[in-house]
mmCIF file of C-alpha atoms in Angstrom:
data_model
loop_
_atom_site.group_PDB
_atom_site.id
_atom_site.type_symbol
_atom_site.label_atom_id
_atom_site.label_comp_id
_atom_site.label_asym_id
_atom_site.label_seq_id
_atom_site.Cartn_x
_atom_site.Cartn_y
_atom_site.Cartn_z
ATOM 1 C CA MET N 1 -0.023 0.042 -0.017
ATOM 2 C CA ASP N 2 1.369 3.391 -0.988
ATOM 3 C CA ARG N 3 1.938 5.872 1.862
ATOM 4 C CA MET N 4 1.197 9.515 1.524
ATOM 5 C CA VAL N 5 2.613 12.234 3.846
ATOM 6 C CA ARG N 6 -0.142 14.890 3.803
ATOM 7 C CA ALA N 7 -1.662 17.444 6.183
ATOM 8 C CA ALA N 8 -5.160 16.685 4.842
ATOM 9 C CA PRO N 9 -7.042 13.763 6.320
ATOM 10 C CA ALA N 10 -7.653 10.703 4.104
ATOM 11 C CA ARG N 11 -9.806 7.555 4.548
ATOM 12 C CA ALA N 12 -8.153 4.199 4.970
ATOM 13 C CA ALA N 13 -8.012 2.700 1.491
ATOM 14 C CA ALA N 14 -7.034 -0.728 2.835
ATOM 15 C CA ARG N 15 -10.282 -0.911 4.831
ATOM 16 C CA ALA N 16 -12.385 0.135 1.950
ATOM 17 C CA THR N 17 -10.665 -2.371 -0.432
ATOM 18 C CA ALA N 18 -11.259 -5.246 1.964
ATOM 19 C CA THR N 19 -14.884 -4.271 2.333
ATOM 20 C CA CYS N 20 -15.256 -3.984 -1.380
ATOM 21 C CA SER N 21 -13.751 -7.426 -1.932
ATOM 22 C CA VAL N 22 -16.375 -9.156 0.160
ATOM 23 C CA ARG N 23 -19.223 -7.312 -1.620
ATOM 24 C CA ALA N 24 -17.684 -8.006 -5.079
ATOM 25 C CA ASN N 25 -17.554 -11.719 -4.471
ATOM 26 C CA ARG N 26 -21.194 -11.823 -3.483
ATOM 27 C CA ALA N 27 -22.231 -9.698 -6.390
ATOM 28 C CA VAL N 28 -20.304 -11.440 -9.112
ATOM 29 C CA GLY N 29 -21.579 -14.803 -7.737
ATOM 30 C CA GLY N 30 -25.044 -14.150 -7.971
ATOM 31 C CA ALA N 31 -26.596 4.085 -11.619
ATOM 32 C CA ALA N 32 -26.161 6.792 -10.939
ATOM 33 C CA GLY N 33 -25.115 8.828 -14.050
ATOM 34 C CA TRP N 34 -22.581 11.580 -14.457
ATOM 35 C CA PRO N 35 -23.544 14.515 -12.203
ATOM 36 C CA LYS N 36 -25.455 17.233 -14.133
ATOM 37 C CA THR N 37 -22.790 19.754 -13.438
ATOM 38 C CA GLY N 38 -20.518 17.682 -15.740
ATOM 39 C CA ALA N 39 -16.777 18.294 -16.150
ATOM 40 C CA ARG N 40 -16.589 21.819 -17.565
ATOM 41 C CA GLY N 41 -12.795 22.223 -17.648
ATOM 42 C CA ALA N 42 -12.840 23.513 -14.063
ATOM 43 C CA ARG N 43 -9.709 25.408 -13.090
ATOM 44 C CA ARG N 44 -7.443 23.883 -10.444
ATOM 45 C CA ALA N 45 -7.172 26.090 -7.321
ATOM 46 C CA HIS N 46 -4.428 24.455 -5.365
ATOM 47 C CA GLY N 47 -2.329 26.756 -3.251
ATOM 48 C CA GLY N 48 -3.911 29.824 -4.908
ATOM 49 C CA VAL N 49 -2.748 28.805 -8.396
ATOM 50 C CA ARG N 50 -5.537 28.336 -10.837
ATOM 51 C CA ARG N 51 -4.900 26.244 -13.883
ATOM 52 C CA ARG N 52 -6.567 23.722 -16.176
ATOM 53 C CA VAL N 53 -5.546 20.116 -15.468
ATOM 54 C CA THR N 54 -4.336 18.107 -18.391
ATOM 55 C CA SER N 55 -2.004 15.120 -18.825
ATOM 56 C CA MET N 56 -0.659 13.029 -21.688
ATOM 57 C CA LYS N 57 1.058 10.316 -19.666
ATOM 58 C CA ALA N 58 -1.489 7.572 -20.191
ATOM 59 C CA ASP N 59 -3.906 6.303 -22.823
ATOM 60 C CA PRO N 60 -5.484 9.432 -24.389
ATOM 61 C CA VAL N 61 -9.018 8.331 -23.803
ATOM 62 C CA ALA N 62 -8.302 7.369 -20.206
ATOM 63 C CA THR N 63 -6.524 10.636 -19.674
ATOM 64 C CA GLN N 64 -9.509 12.606 -20.943
ATOM 65 C CA TYR N 65 -11.834 10.853 -18.433
ATOM 66 C CA ALA N 66 -9.324 11.177 -15.620
ATOM 67 C CA THR N 67 -8.785 14.872 -16.363
ATOM 68 C CA ALA N 68 -12.535 15.569 -16.384
ATOM 69 C CA PHE N 69 -12.886 13.711 -13.106
ATOM 70 C CA ILE N 70 -9.971 15.606 -11.569
ATOM 71 C CA ASN N 71 -11.520 18.947 -12.598
ATOM 72 C CA LEU N 72 -14.970 17.984 -11.305
ATOM 73 C CA THR N 73 -13.783 16.704 -7.985
ATOM 74 C CA THR N 74 -11.538 19.728 -7.473
ATOM 75 C CA GLU N 75 -14.471 22.027 -8.165
ATOM 76 C CA LYS N 76 -16.595 20.097 -5.663
ATOM 77 C CA ASN N 77 -13.752 19.971 -3.062
ATOM 78 C CA VAL N 78 -13.700 16.152 -2.899
ATOM 79 C CA LEU N 79 -10.464 15.512 -4.759
ATOM 80 C CA ASP N 80 -8.794 13.576 -1.918
ATOM 81 C CA ASP N 81 -11.920 11.446 -1.356
ATOM 82 C CA ALA N 82 -12.026 10.647 -5.097
ATOM 83 C CA ARG N 83 -8.393 9.620 -5.060
ATOM 84 C CA SER N 84 -8.985 7.297 -2.112
ATOM 85 C CA ASP N 85 -11.944 5.790 -3.894
ATOM 86 C CA LEU N 86 -10.073 5.084 -7.177
ATOM 87 C CA ASP N 87 -7.147 3.745 -5.259
ATOM 88 C CA SER N 88 -9.496 1.315 -3.612
ATOM 89 C CA ILE N 89 -11.005 0.247 -6.813
ATOM 90 C CA GLN N 90 -7.676 -0.246 -8.424
ATOM 91 C CA SER N 91 -6.447 -2.332 -5.592
ATOM 92 C CA LEU N 92 -9.611 -4.367 -5.675
ATOM 93 C CA LEU N 93 -9.432 -5.070 -9.380
ATOM 94 C CA LYS N 94 -5.808 -6.258 -8.997
ATOM 95 C CA SER N 95 -6.722 -8.632 -6.174
ATOM 96 C CA ASP N 96 -10.109 -9.844 -7.369
ATOM 97 C CA LYS N 97 -9.707 -11.225 -10.876
ATOM 98 C CA SER N 98 -13.254 -12.478 -11.092
ATOM 99 C CA LEU N 99 -14.643 -9.026 -10.569
ATOM 100 C CA ALA N 100 -12.149 -7.530 -12.983
ATOM 101 C CA SER N 101 -13.032 -10.141 -15.595
ATOM 102 C CA PHE N 102 -16.750 -9.517 -15.193
ATOM 103 C CA LEU N 103 -16.398 -5.638 -15.471
ATOM 104 C CA MET N 104 -14.199 -5.968 -18.559
ATOM 105 C CA ASN N 105 -16.533 -8.476 -20.274
ATOM 106 C CA PRO N 106 -18.153 -6.555 -23.152
ATOM 107 C CA VAL N 107 -21.144 -8.898 -23.289
ATOM 108 C CA ALA N 108 -21.939 -8.722 -19.595
ATOM 109 C CA SER N 109 -25.015 -6.747 -18.598
ATOM 110 C CA ALA N 110 -24.331 -3.034 -18.112
ATOM 111 C CA GLU N 111 -27.040 -2.836 -15.501
ATOM 112 C CA LYS N 112 -25.494 -5.696 -13.588
ATOM 113 C CA LYS N 113 -22.110 -3.999 -13.700
ATOM 114 C CA LYS N 114 -23.586 -0.740 -12.340
ATOM 115 C CA SER N 115 -25.472 -2.547 -9.754
ATOM 116 C CA ILE N 116 -22.209 -4.178 -8.519
ATOM 117 C CA ILE N 117 -20.488 -0.794 -8.620
ATOM 118 C CA LYS N 118 -23.246 0.878 -6.623
ATOM 119 C CA SER N 119 -23.152 -1.888 -3.992
ATOM 120 C CA LEU N 120 -19.354 -1.634 -3.636
ATOM 121 C CA ALA N 121 -19.582 2.128 -3.508
ATOM 122 C CA SER N 122 -22.212 2.082 -0.795
ATOM 123 C CA GLU N 123 -20.472 -0.568 1.326
ATOM 124 C CA ALA N 124 -17.108 1.233 1.149
ATOM 125 C CA GLU N 125 -18.649 4.670 1.654
ATOM 126 C CA PHE N 126 -17.384 6.083 -1.645
ATOM 127 C CA ASN N 127 -18.113 9.707 -2.521
ATOM 128 C CA GLN N 128 -21.160 9.872 -4.725
ATOM 129 C CA PHE N 129 -19.204 11.517 -7.521
ATOM 130 C CA SER N 130 -16.873 8.459 -7.569
ATOM 131 C CA ALA N 131 -19.802 6.105 -7.828
ATOM 132 C CA ASN N 132 -21.300 8.198 -10.573
ATOM 133 C CA PHE N 133 -18.037 8.320 -12.471
ATOM 134 C CA LEU N 134 -17.543 4.558 -12.410
ATOM 135 C CA CYS N 135 -21.158 4.062 -13.697
ATOM 136 C CA LEU N 136 -20.428 6.627 -16.455
ATOM 137 C CA LEU N 137 -17.501 4.486 -17.631
ATOM 138 C CA VAL N 138 -19.932 1.590 -17.884
ATOM 139 C CA ASP N 139 -22.545 3.673 -19.794
ATOM 140 C CA LYS N 140 -19.884 4.887 -22.248
ATOM 141 C CA GLN N 141 -18.506 1.405 -22.629
ATOM 142 C CA ARG N 142 -15.198 2.500 -21.239
ATOM 143 C CA ILE N 143 -15.132 0.402 -18.018
ATOM 144 C CA ASP N 144 -12.436 -1.733 -19.695
ATOM 145 C CA LEU N 145 -10.189 1.323 -19.269
ATOM 146 C CA VAL N 146 -10.868 1.773 -15.592
ATOM 147 C CA GLU N 147 -7.289 0.753 -14.540
ATOM 148 C CA ASP N 148 -5.763 3.079 -17.069
ATOM 149 C CA VAL N 149 -8.136 5.813 -15.873
ATOM 150 C CA CYS N 150 -7.011 5.193 -12.316
ATOM 151 C CA GLU N 151 -3.367 5.408 -13.316
ATOM 152 C CA ALA N 152 -3.965 8.626 -15.265
ATOM 153 C CA PHE N 153 -5.890 10.058 -12.341
ATOM 154 C CA GLU N 154 -3.042 9.290 -9.910
ATOM 155 C CA ASP N 155 -0.425 10.904 -12.263
ATOM 156 C CA ILE N 156 -2.394 14.079 -12.563
ATOM 157 C CA TYR N 157 -3.283 14.061 -8.905
ATOM 158 C CA CYS N 158 0.445 13.930 -8.017
ATOM 159 C CA GLU N 159 1.162 16.715 -10.449
ATOM 160 C CA VAL N 160 -1.437 19.182 -9.215
ATOM 161 C CA THR N 161 -0.832 18.434 -5.494
ATOM 162 C CA ASP N 162 2.983 18.722 -5.817
ATOM 163 C CA THR N 163 3.467 15.119 -4.752
ATOM 164 C CA GLU N 164 6.784 13.381 -5.239
ATOM 165 C CA VAL N 165 6.509 9.689 -5.916
ATOM 166 C CA ALA N 166 9.322 7.507 -4.669
ATOM 167 C CA THR N 167 9.853 3.729 -4.852
ATOM 168 C CA VAL N 168 11.535 2.427 -1.695
ATOM 169 C CA THR N 169 13.010 -1.103 -1.947
ATOM 170 C CA SER N 170 14.036 -2.815 1.240
ATOM 171 C CA ALA N 171 15.255 -6.287 2.276
ATOM 172 C CA GLU N 172 12.181 -6.628 4.494
ATOM 173 C CA THR N 173 8.918 -4.904 4.999
ATOM 174 C CA LEU N 174 9.192 -1.399 6.447
ATOM 175 C CA ASP N 175 6.799 -0.482 9.258
ATOM 176 C CA ASN N 176 4.865 2.728 9.214
ATOM 177 C CA ASP N 177 7.304 4.635 11.366
ATOM 178 C CA GLN N 178 10.163 3.769 9.063
ATOM 179 C CA GLN N 179 8.240 4.746 5.956
ATOM 180 C CA PHE N 180 7.221 8.038 7.641
ATOM 181 C CA GLU N 181 10.777 8.898 8.477
ATOM 182 C CA ILE N 182 11.949 8.125 4.920
ATOM 183 C CA ALA N 183 9.104 10.299 3.511
ATOM 184 C CA LYS N 184 10.036 13.218 5.718
ATOM 185 C CA LYS N 185 13.697 13.067 4.633
ATOM 186 C CA LEU N 186 12.610 12.915 0.962
ATOM 187 C CA GLN N 187 10.297 15.803 1.583
ATOM 188 C CA LYS N 188 13.272 17.777 2.831
ATOM 189 C CA ILE N 189 15.520 16.762 -0.098
ATOM 190 C CA THR N 190 12.983 17.394 -2.865
ATOM 191 C CA GLY N 191 11.067 20.343 -1.380
ATOM 192 C CA ALA N 192 7.875 18.611 -2.517
ATOM 193 C CA LYS N 193 4.706 19.431 -0.521
ATOM 194 C CA ASN N 194 3.704 15.738 -0.311
ATOM 195 C CA ILE N 195 5.541 12.465 -0.634
ATOM 196 C CA LYS N 196 4.019 9.217 -1.833
ATOM 197 C CA LEU N 197 5.999 6.022 -1.136
ATOM 198 C CA ARG N 198 5.689 2.872 -3.167
ATOM 199 C CA PRO N 199 7.329 0.163 -0.867
ATOM 200 C CA LYS N 200 8.816 -2.962 -2.436
ATOM 201 C CA VAL N 201 10.654 -5.890 -0.810
ATOM 202 C CA ASP N 202 13.816 -7.441 -2.355
ATOM 203 C CA GLU N 203 15.503 -9.888 0.047
ATOM 204 C CA SER N 204 18.672 -9.869 -2.097
ATOM 205 C CA LEU N 205 19.486 -6.442 -0.706
ATOM 206 C CA ILE N 206 20.469 -8.096 2.551
ATOM 207 C CA SER N 207 19.859 -4.942 4.469
ATOM 208 C CA GLY N 208 19.227 -1.192 3.938
ATOM 209 C CA ILE N 209 17.152 0.512 1.326
ATOM 210 C CA ILE N 210 17.110 1.825 -2.281
ATOM 211 C CA VAL N 211 15.165 4.887 -2.973
ATOM 212 C CA GLN N 212 14.252 5.840 -6.553
ATOM 213 C CA TYR N 213 12.438 9.145 -7.253
ATOM 214 C CA GLY N 214 12.339 12.025 -9.645
ATOM 215 C CA LYS N 215 10.818 12.136 -13.086
ATOM 216 C CA GLY N 216 10.675 8.618 -14.402
ATOM 217 C CA GLY N 217 12.690 7.365 -11.414
ATOM 218 C CA SER N 218 15.728 9.243 -12.680
ATOM 219 C CA LYS N 219 17.273 9.741 -9.266
ATOM 220 C CA LEU N 220 18.620 6.855 -7.212
ATOM 221 C CA MET N 221 19.952 6.572 -3.648
ATOM 222 C CA ASP N 222 21.373 3.141 -2.937
ATOM 223 C CA MET N 223 21.872 2.591 0.814
ATOM 224 C CA SER N 224 21.690 -1.199 0.696
ATOM 225 C CA VAL N 225 24.373 -3.624 1.817
ATOM 226 C CA LYS N 226 24.146 -5.275 -1.619
ATOM 227 C CA GLY N 227 24.769 -1.967 -3.248
ATOM 228 C CA GLN N 228 27.851 -1.400 -1.089
ATOM 229 C CA LEU N 229 29.183 -4.878 -1.815
ATOM 230 C CA ASP N 230 28.673 -4.373 -5.526
ATOM 231 C CA LYS N 231 30.729 -1.150 -5.356
ATOM 232 C CA ILE N 232 33.479 -2.894 -3.518
ATOM 233 C CA GLU N 233 33.467 -5.695 -6.112
ATOM 234 C CA ASP N 234 33.677 -3.139 -8.940
ATOM 235 C CA GLN N 235 36.606 -1.456 -7.311
ATOM 236 C CA LEU N 236 38.462 -4.722 -6.759
ATOM 237 C CA LEU N 237 37.863 -5.706 -10.398
ATOM 238 C CA ALA N 238 39.008 -2.293 -11.565
ATOM 239 C CA ASN N 239 42.240 -2.561 -9.576
ATOM 240 C CA ALA N 240 42.931 -6.217 -10.386
ATOM 241 C CA PRO N 241 46.129 -6.771 -12.378
ATOM 242 C CA SER N 242 45.667 -7.717 -15.944
ATOM 243 C CA ALA N 243 46.134 -11.456 -16.780
#
């Protein structure tokens, strides 16, 4: 689970995802439409800077829907709630393949899909705009792009909220306090308003961590034992006499 360092409160995505999973299994075994206000190219008003939100990092169609949803939820002051909801849906679809398969099935009933989405949204206490948006994807026959939409939404969200994304690889799982300390140090290094950590575990590191951040993961800090051993090995090889 990604960890965000933010002043603003956020709901526990893990709880919502777990709740969704139970409801999804029941629903698959056995709509609200887009809000009338629509997405009118609302200007982003974060930190007093007003701008139109756009992104070209993902599938163009997915990006269009994600941008419209960012603009709408920003205008309605529910951006963080929307992000939490889409994060929960994305996690659920990755863990529940039967639900993902059903939603992506082009011949499955659209009404059944929306019924499932509404049940999940109600059980997990999604914001109404999030439920409406997911149902809209069904109506527009774009629900197969939902994971791309979630990715595009996250990219744009990080851009407009000045959030630095960092992948932290460790030999064993980091606890919350360790992640928080790493995030605070990265915040100081990068000057970003928020830090989002993507923890990974690689036992081959032996000990320590590797932090990758910056645009496209262009910056790397290797503080692992394996990294230090590799450097020593490279130095020994470089200084070894020729045969």
